[in-house]
Short mmCIF file of C-alpha atoms and ligand atoms in Angstrom, two decimals:
data_model
loop_
_atom_site.label_atom_id
_atom_site.label_comp_id
_atom_site.label_asym_id
_atom_site.label_seq_id
_atom_site.Cartn_x
_atom_site.Cartn_y
_atom_site.Cartn_z
CA UNK J 1 108.57 134.77 108.76
CA UNK J 2 111.22 133.50 106.73
CA UNK J 3 109.43 131.47 104.03
CA UNK J 4 111.76 128.53 103.97
CA UNK J 5 110.97 127.72 107.67
CA UNK J 6 107.51 126.09 106.58
CA UNK J 7 107.94 124.24 103.29
CA UNK J 8 105.22 123.77 101.17
CA UNK J 9 104.15 119.90 101.70
CA UNK J 10 104.13 117.89 98.86
CA UNK J 11 102.19 115.32 101.32
CA UNK J 12 100.06 118.08 103.60
CA UNK J 13 97.69 114.98 104.62
CA UNK J 14 99.97 112.16 105.27
CA UNK J 15 101.27 111.58 109.09
CA UNK J 16 103.67 109.22 110.20
CA UNK J 17 102.89 105.74 109.31
CA UNK J 18 100.71 103.63 111.45
CA UNK J 19 103.55 101.06 111.72
CA UNK J 20 105.48 103.51 113.30
CA UNK J 21 103.06 105.22 115.20
CA UNK J 22 102.03 101.44 116.85
CA UNK J 23 105.36 100.11 117.64
CA UNK J 24 106.19 102.89 119.43
CA UNK J 25 103.08 103.24 121.81
CA UNK J 26 103.45 99.11 122.06
CA UNK J 27 107.54 99.81 123.15
CA UNK J 28 106.25 103.12 125.68
CA UNK J 29 103.40 100.98 126.83
CA UNK J 30 105.42 97.48 127.21
CA UNK J 31 102.83 95.96 125.33
CA UNK J 32 102.78 92.33 123.22
CA UNK J 33 103.75 94.16 119.84
CA UNK J 34 101.30 91.79 117.29
CA UNK J 35 100.77 95.63 115.08
CA UNK J 36 103.89 96.06 112.68
CA UNK J 37 104.53 93.04 110.61
CA UNK J 38 107.82 91.71 112.04
CA UNK J 39 109.08 88.13 113.47
CA UNK J 40 110.14 88.11 116.88
CA UNK J 41 112.43 85.34 115.83
CA UNK J 42 115.74 85.35 114.22
CA UNK J 43 116.58 84.47 110.59
CA UNK J 44 118.22 81.01 109.93
CA UNK J 45 121.47 80.65 111.03
CA UNK J 46 123.29 79.65 108.30
CA UNK J 47 121.87 82.62 106.66
CA UNK J 48 123.38 85.14 109.50
CA UNK J 49 127.14 83.44 109.40
CA UNK J 50 126.98 83.93 105.54
CA UNK J 51 126.31 87.42 105.57
CA UNK J 52 128.83 87.78 108.65
CA UNK J 53 131.59 85.92 106.67
CA UNK J 54 131.14 88.35 103.63
CA UNK J 55 131.61 91.38 105.31
CA UNK J 56 134.53 90.00 107.36
CA UNK J 57 136.07 88.75 104.36
CA UNK J 58 135.98 92.21 102.82
CA UNK J 59 133.00 92.30 100.27
CA UNK J 60 132.16 95.69 101.65
CA UNK J 61 132.37 98.05 98.76
CA UNK J 62 129.97 99.11 95.98
CA UNK J 63 128.06 96.42 94.25
CA UNK J 64 126.37 96.80 90.81
CA UNK J 65 124.02 99.42 90.53
CA UNK J 66 121.41 96.26 89.53
CA UNK J 67 122.64 94.14 92.55
CA UNK J 68 125.35 91.64 92.75
CA UNK J 69 125.18 89.10 90.18
CA UNK J 70 125.27 85.64 91.83
CA UNK J 71 122.07 86.90 93.70
CA UNK J 72 120.32 88.03 90.61
CA UNK J 73 121.20 84.34 89.51
CA UNK J 74 120.13 83.05 92.06
CA UNK J 75 116.61 84.69 92.08
CA UNK J 76 116.56 83.98 88.39
CA UNK J 77 116.65 80.32 89.25
CA UNK J 78 114.03 80.38 92.04
CA UNK J 79 111.69 82.14 89.79
CA UNK J 80 112.30 79.71 86.58
CA UNK J 81 111.75 76.46 89.35
CA UNK J 82 108.75 78.17 91.01
CA UNK J 83 106.82 80.20 88.31
CA UNK J 84 108.23 78.80 85.09
CA UNK J 85 109.19 82.58 83.77
CA UNK J 86 112.99 82.38 82.18
CA UNK J 87 113.93 86.07 83.12
CA UNK J 88 116.97 87.51 82.46
CA UNK J 89 118.86 88.44 85.52
CA UNK J 90 120.86 91.00 83.38
CA UNK J 91 118.26 92.87 82.05
CA UNK J 92 114.96 91.85 84.12
CA UNK J 93 115.79 91.67 87.47
CA UNK J 94 116.98 94.83 89.94
CA UNK J 95 117.73 93.93 93.71
CA UNK J 96 116.62 97.13 95.80
CA UNK J 97 116.03 98.43 99.43
CA UNK J 98 113.58 96.56 100.55
CA UNK J 99 109.61 95.93 98.55
CA UNK J 100 109.29 99.38 99.73
CA UNK J 101 111.88 101.00 97.58
CA UNK J 102 110.97 98.43 94.46
CA UNK J 103 107.15 100.10 94.45
CA UNK J 104 108.71 103.74 94.62
CA UNK J 105 110.55 102.96 91.61
CA UNK J 106 108.12 100.93 89.65
CA UNK J 107 105.32 103.59 90.19
CA UNK J 108 107.81 106.57 89.61
CA UNK J 109 109.09 104.81 86.05
CA UNK J 110 105.68 104.27 84.61
CA UNK J 111 103.08 107.22 86.30
CA UNK J 112 103.32 110.57 84.75
CA UNK J 113 101.45 113.46 85.99
CA UNK J 114 97.92 113.37 85.54
CA UNK J 115 97.80 109.05 85.28
CA UNK J 116 95.17 107.59 86.98
CA UNK J 117 96.20 104.20 89.02
CA UNK J 118 94.12 101.85 90.30
CA UNK J 119 94.50 100.71 94.34
CA UNK J 120 92.52 98.19 96.19
CA UNK J 121 91.39 99.26 99.33
CA UNK J 122 92.33 98.32 102.07
CA UNK J 123 95.62 98.85 100.54
CA UNK J 124 98.74 98.77 102.07
CA UNK J 125 100.32 102.49 102.80
CA UNK J 126 102.89 103.35 100.68
CA UNK J 127 100.99 103.15 97.31
CA UNK J 128 98.69 106.50 97.19
CA UNK J 129 101.27 108.90 98.64
CA UNK J 130 103.89 107.61 95.94
CA UNK J 131 101.47 108.00 92.91
CA UNK J 132 100.59 111.40 94.35
CA UNK J 133 104.24 112.41 94.72
CA UNK J 134 104.54 111.79 90.88
CA UNK J 135 101.56 114.15 90.18
CA UNK J 136 99.23 110.73 89.52
CA UNK J 137 95.69 110.25 90.25
CA UNK J 138 95.12 107.15 92.53
CA UNK J 139 91.73 105.71 92.29
CA UNK J 140 90.77 103.75 95.20
CA UNK J 141 88.27 100.39 94.43
CA UNK J 142 87.63 98.43 97.71
CA UNK J 143 87.79 94.59 98.13
CA UNK J 144 84.47 93.17 98.97
CA UNK J 145 84.57 92.30 102.71
CA UNK J 146 84.44 90.28 104.41
CA UNK J 147 86.08 87.59 102.04
CA UNK J 148 87.90 90.58 100.61
CA UNK J 149 87.81 89.33 96.93
CA UNK J 150 88.27 91.59 93.86
CA UNK J 151 85.71 93.05 92.17
CA UNK J 152 86.45 92.86 88.72
CA UNK J 153 83.53 94.44 87.59
CA UNK J 154 84.46 97.40 89.13
CA UNK J 155 87.69 97.78 88.46
CA UNK J 156 86.88 97.65 84.29
CA UNK J 157 84.30 100.33 85.20
CA UNK J 158 86.75 102.66 86.59
CA UNK J 159 89.07 102.27 84.10
CA UNK J 160 89.55 105.41 81.85
CA UNK J 161 91.60 106.67 79.22
CA UNK J 162 94.18 108.17 81.49
CA UNK J 163 94.53 104.81 83.64
CA UNK J 164 97.99 103.78 83.61
CA UNK J 165 98.35 101.48 85.98
CA UNK J 166 96.85 98.66 88.34
CA UNK J 167 98.57 97.53 91.73
CA UNK J 168 97.49 94.23 92.88
CA UNK J 169 98.61 92.64 96.45
CA UNK J 170 98.53 88.95 96.71
CA UNK J 171 99.20 87.00 99.26
CA UNK J 172 97.39 90.38 101.03
CA UNK J 173 98.25 92.58 103.29
CA UNK J 174 96.01 93.14 105.62
CA UNK J 175 93.21 90.74 104.94
CA UNK J 176 95.02 87.51 103.73
CA UNK J 177 93.18 87.14 100.59
CA UNK J 178 94.88 85.08 97.81
CA UNK J 179 94.03 85.81 94.39
CA UNK J 180 92.49 82.42 92.81
CA UNK J 181 92.55 81.40 88.89
CA UNK J 182 89.10 83.20 88.52
CA UNK J 183 91.01 86.60 89.29
CA UNK J 184 94.09 85.58 86.72
CA UNK J 185 91.77 84.76 84.36
CA UNK J 186 89.71 88.26 84.97
CA UNK J 187 92.85 90.31 85.11
CA UNK J 188 93.99 88.60 81.89
CA UNK J 189 90.62 89.77 80.05
CA UNK J 190 91.01 92.90 81.58
CA UNK J 191 94.98 93.57 80.16
CA UNK J 192 93.80 91.89 76.43
CA UNK J 193 91.15 95.03 76.79
CA UNK J 194 92.99 97.83 77.84
CA UNK J 195 96.67 98.93 77.85
CA UNK J 196 97.50 99.34 81.45
CA UNK J 197 100.83 98.69 83.43
CA UNK J 198 100.71 96.09 86.95
CA UNK J 199 102.47 95.90 89.86
CA UNK J 200 101.97 92.60 91.34
CA UNK J 201 102.93 93.13 95.10
CA UNK J 202 103.91 89.79 95.70
CA UNK J 203 105.99 89.82 99.29
CA UNK J 204 104.07 87.00 101.01
CA UNK J 205 104.39 84.80 98.22
CA UNK J 206 105.50 81.88 100.65
CA UNK J 207 102.78 82.27 103.16
CA UNK J 208 99.77 80.88 101.40
CA UNK J 209 97.84 78.18 103.09
CA UNK J 210 95.56 75.13 102.95
CA UNK J 211 97.28 73.92 99.99
CA UNK J 212 96.39 76.84 97.67
CA UNK J 213 99.57 77.92 95.33
CA UNK J 214 100.45 81.70 95.19
CA UNK J 215 99.87 82.92 91.15
CA UNK J 216 102.31 85.21 90.57
CA UNK J 217 102.24 87.38 87.47
CA UNK J 218 105.35 86.24 86.94
CA UNK J 219 103.58 82.73 85.53
CA UNK J 220 101.48 84.16 82.92
CA UNK J 221 103.01 85.74 80.11
CA UNK J 222 100.46 88.02 78.98
CA UNK J 223 100.78 89.54 82.31
CA UNK J 224 104.22 89.35 82.91
CA UNK J 225 104.72 91.21 79.53
CA UNK J 226 103.51 94.48 81.38
CA UNK J 227 103.96 93.66 84.91
CA UNK J 228 106.21 94.94 87.60
CA UNK J 229 106.75 91.79 90.00
CA UNK J 230 107.89 92.84 93.85
CA UNK J 231 109.40 90.62 96.62
CA UNK J 232 111.08 90.52 99.83
CA UNK J 233 113.67 88.87 101.51
CA UNK J 234 112.83 90.85 105.04
CA UNK J 235 109.49 88.24 104.99
CA UNK J 236 111.01 85.05 103.43
CA UNK J 237 114.30 85.04 105.71
CA UNK J 238 112.75 86.24 108.79
CA UNK J 239 114.88 89.41 108.55
CA UNK J 240 112.57 92.74 107.98
CA UNK J 241 115.37 94.99 108.78
CA UNK J 242 117.84 94.27 106.48
CA UNK J 243 115.59 95.75 103.82
CA UNK J 244 116.35 93.89 100.70
CA UNK J 245 113.76 92.95 97.94
CA UNK J 246 113.76 92.88 94.07
CA UNK J 247 111.69 93.54 90.87
CA UNK J 248 111.45 91.73 87.87
CA UNK J 249 110.01 93.06 84.74
CA UNK J 250 110.60 93.04 81.27
CA UNK J 251 113.52 94.63 80.02
CA UNK J 252 111.99 97.95 78.49
CA UNK J 253 110.24 98.25 82.21
CA UNK J 254 113.47 97.07 83.61
CA UNK J 255 115.60 99.93 81.82
CA UNK J 256 112.87 102.63 83.11
CA UNK J 257 112.93 101.35 86.48
CA UNK J 258 116.69 101.46 87.21
CA UNK J 259 116.09 104.79 85.59
CA UNK J 260 115.05 105.85 88.85
CA UNK J 261 116.63 103.38 90.96
CA UNK J 262 119.92 104.53 90.22
CA UNK J 263 119.43 108.00 91.88
CA UNK J 264 117.01 106.83 94.44
CA UNK J 265 119.49 103.91 96.31
CA UNK J 266 121.88 103.50 93.40
CA UNK J 267 122.05 99.92 95.40
CA UNK J 268 122.09 98.17 98.28
CA UNK J 269 124.44 96.56 100.76
CA UNK J 270 127.22 94.08 99.42
CA UNK J 271 127.71 91.48 102.02
CA UNK J 272 124.01 90.74 102.69
CA UNK J 273 123.45 90.35 99.13
CA UNK J 274 126.23 88.05 99.08
CA UNK J 275 124.78 86.03 101.65
CA UNK J 276 121.52 86.12 100.75
CA UNK J 277 122.99 84.77 97.33
CA UNK J 278 124.68 81.82 99.02
CA UNK J 279 121.61 81.06 101.34
CA UNK J 280 119.05 80.78 98.34
CA UNK J 281 121.87 78.17 96.48
CA UNK J 282 121.88 76.16 99.12
CA UNK J 283 118.46 76.07 101.15
CA UNK J 284 115.94 76.33 98.98
CA UNK J 285 114.17 74.06 101.60
CA UNK J 286 113.80 77.51 104.03
CA UNK J 287 110.92 78.88 101.23
CA UNK J 288 109.61 75.39 100.62
CA UNK J 289 108.93 75.13 104.57
CA UNK J 290 107.60 78.39 104.73
CA UNK J 291 104.14 77.69 104.20
CA UNK J 292 103.85 75.03 106.31
CA UNK J 293 105.72 76.95 109.15
CA UNK J 294 103.24 79.92 108.82
CA UNK J 295 100.34 77.68 108.76
CA UNK J 296 100.76 75.88 112.08
CA UNK J 297 101.48 79.68 113.61
CA UNK J 298 98.35 80.68 112.01
CA UNK J 299 96.26 77.76 113.13
CA UNK J 300 97.80 77.55 116.72
CA UNK J 301 96.22 81.45 116.82
CA UNK J 302 92.67 80.84 115.63
CA UNK J 303 92.97 77.87 118.11
CA UNK J 304 93.94 79.56 121.21
CA UNK J 305 91.29 82.00 120.32
CA UNK J 306 88.54 79.79 120.16
CA UNK J 307 87.04 80.48 123.20
CA UNK J 308 87.44 84.59 122.77
CA UNK J 309 84.80 86.96 121.34
CA UNK J 310 86.37 87.76 118.29
CA UNK J 311 85.34 86.52 114.68
CA UNK J 312 87.90 84.40 113.60
CA UNK J 313 88.34 83.73 109.82
CA UNK J 314 91.41 82.00 109.07
CA UNK J 315 94.12 83.87 106.94
CA UNK J 316 94.31 82.56 103.60
CA UNK J 317 97.93 84.10 103.00
CA UNK J 318 100.56 86.51 104.91
CA UNK J 319 101.56 86.44 108.56
CA UNK J 320 98.47 88.52 109.57
CA UNK J 321 95.20 87.47 110.95
CA UNK J 322 91.96 89.91 111.12
CA UNK J 323 89.52 89.62 114.28
CA UNK J 324 86.29 91.31 114.31
CA UNK J 325 85.59 92.75 117.13
CA UNK J 326 82.24 93.85 116.63
CA UNK J 327 80.54 91.69 119.88
CA UNK J 328 83.09 93.21 121.87
CA UNK J 329 83.28 97.06 121.43
CA UNK J 330 81.09 99.86 119.74
CA UNK J 331 84.58 101.87 119.60
CA UNK J 332 86.54 102.63 116.42
CA UNK J 333 89.42 100.54 115.22
CA UNK J 334 91.83 103.23 115.75
CA UNK J 335 90.59 104.22 119.28
CA UNK J 336 90.26 100.68 120.18
CA UNK J 337 93.84 99.69 118.68
CA UNK J 338 95.34 102.11 120.93
CA UNK J 339 92.95 101.54 124.13
CA UNK J 340 94.07 97.99 124.06
CA UNK J 341 97.75 98.76 123.83
CA UNK J 342 97.93 101.04 126.53
CA UNK J 343 95.32 99.28 129.20
CA UNK J 344 95.28 95.35 127.89
CA UNK J 345 99.06 95.57 127.00
CA UNK J 346 98.43 94.13 123.39
CA UNK J 347 99.29 96.21 120.14
CA UNK J 348 97.60 95.45 116.59
CA UNK J 349 96.73 97.77 113.42
CA UNK J 350 93.31 99.14 113.09
CA UNK J 351 92.19 98.47 109.06
CA UNK J 352 90.79 101.21 108.44
CA UNK J 353 93.86 103.42 108.15
CA UNK J 354 94.17 101.36 105.10
CA UNK J 355 91.56 103.30 103.41
CA UNK J 356 91.25 106.24 101.14
CA UNK J 357 88.32 107.31 103.30
CA UNK J 358 88.67 105.19 106.99
CA UNK J 359 84.55 105.46 107.02
CA UNK J 360 83.64 102.98 104.18
CA UNK J 361 85.47 100.58 106.17
CA UNK J 362 82.89 98.79 107.43
CA UNK J 363 84.48 95.37 109.07
CA UNK J 364 85.30 96.24 112.23
CA UNK J 365 88.41 94.48 112.63
CA UNK J 366 91.89 94.45 113.97
CA UNK J 367 94.87 93.03 112.06
CA UNK J 368 97.27 91.07 114.34
CA UNK J 369 100.86 89.53 113.26
CA UNK J 370 101.42 86.03 114.32
CA UNK J 371 105.05 85.97 113.15
CA UNK J 372 105.78 85.23 116.61
CA UNK J 373 106.96 82.44 118.90
CA UNK J 374 104.53 80.18 120.26
CA UNK J 375 104.92 81.54 123.74
CA UNK J 376 103.91 85.01 122.28
CA UNK J 377 100.84 83.93 120.33
CA UNK J 378 99.87 81.97 123.87
CA UNK J 379 100.40 85.11 125.99
CA UNK J 380 98.89 86.84 123.17
CA UNK J 381 95.69 84.56 123.42
CA UNK J 382 95.02 84.77 126.70
CA UNK J 383 94.59 88.83 126.81
CA UNK J 384 92.69 88.44 123.79
CA UNK J 385 90.30 85.79 125.16
CA UNK J 386 89.64 88.06 128.31
CA UNK J 387 88.64 90.46 126.21
N1 PMP Y 401 104.29 95.47 100.35
C1 PMP Y 401 103.21 95.30 101.44
C2 PMP Y 401 102.46 94.25 100.87
C3 PMP Y 401 103.88 94.57 102.82
O1 PMP Y 401 103.38 94.30 103.95
C4 PMP Y 401 105.36 95.13 103.05
C5 PMP Y 401 105.96 94.91 104.16
N2 PMP Y 401 106.18 95.70 105.29
C6 PMP Y 401 106.17 95.84 101.89
C7 PMP Y 401 105.48 96.23 100.77
C8 PMP Y 401 107.44 96.38 101.72
O2 PMP Y 401 108.14 95.48 102.17
P1 PMP Y 401 110.12 95.87 102.72
O3 PMP Y 401 109.71 95.66 104.32
O4 PMP Y 401 110.64 94.53 102.36
O5 PMP Y 401 110.38 96.74 102.18
N1 LIG Y 402 104.53 95.93 106.10
C1 LIG Y 402 104.68 95.63 107.33
C2 LIG Y 402 103.18 95.87 107.88
O1 LIG Y 402 102.45 95.81 107.20
C3 LIG Y 402 105.45 96.62 108.03
C4 LIG Y 402 106.38 97.81 107.09
C5 LIG Y 402 106.65 99.08 107.90
O2 LIG Y 402 106.93 99.12 108.96
N2 LIG Y 402 106.88 100.13 107.00
O3 LIG Y 402 103.05 95.57 109.11
#
């Protein structure tokens, strides 16, 4: 047989992402979909109008490779305001096709064959395959369930002469863990002793609850000097399908980042960038209100589940809530998520899939997305309380 017919896979052990699998199953079964993380409400009207008017006004050709200047300026102003970092929009800020592209470019920019990259499990599912595509070696270290705090001693013990990069995600998907000042102090101490790069996956930066603060790697000079800080407008503006995000990094890191970015997507569609720039300038109240907006949803969802048999420890951040099901079923989380989608009409995400070895996931929990209208949350809770 022709040897071209079946390529030798670079990722032979990788299937279709759990988000695609569970959303497809939810659609097929007509189930309430609280699996893949996306809102069931639309983005702000003023933003939709701004994008529409730029499209109508002929802003439909290639923008600059690094992103529309007005958007990069608006992001730089926001980052200065929120985190005190005066970054140069020309040399330190790149607009990307969602955070996913930014993660790919940042990892590709610094990871050489044989380099080790520390990833904390449960980990967002794109990190590991992208590291391996570069010939890198992912080194998975578990967060400590059930609070999912970072085990800094274990990270320190895992660092070798080959460690190139540490990927941090706060607020954390899927657990809702939010890094605190102690974490930042431990990270600073670690970085003072080791030449490693950092990726701050901060896509849920505006979803932090109970008066806690999001501590961005941008806000600390020693950390920012070695960091790629990544965010996503999909999350902040309820428009996950637009796939627009950005990466902030010091000039030398941004240069390497753009060497990759220019050949991955080159740039990101013009009217959406212009629309977001306009909205960012005129509606800062949107992101200022976001923690309260999502905290209200989290509280509603948790309150509605009070009569259920799930174990609920309210999420500290993100728009995800873990629900422990040990008192309800002895099945694996993957089997249960599928069965409840088909039989109970509610879809969730099993968390064991975010572990390098799913068998090491001891916390029997499913992840539910609460970025939903209140009546969707009520319908979901109704089903969950009967289980
Ligand atoms: N990182 C994390 C932790 C996420 O949850 C997501 C969300 N999907 C992404 C990155 C990717 O974001 P985007 O949709 O902007 O590519
Ligand atoms: N980040 C989203 C989640 O965690 C999904 C992103 C995707 O579908 N690739 O649900």
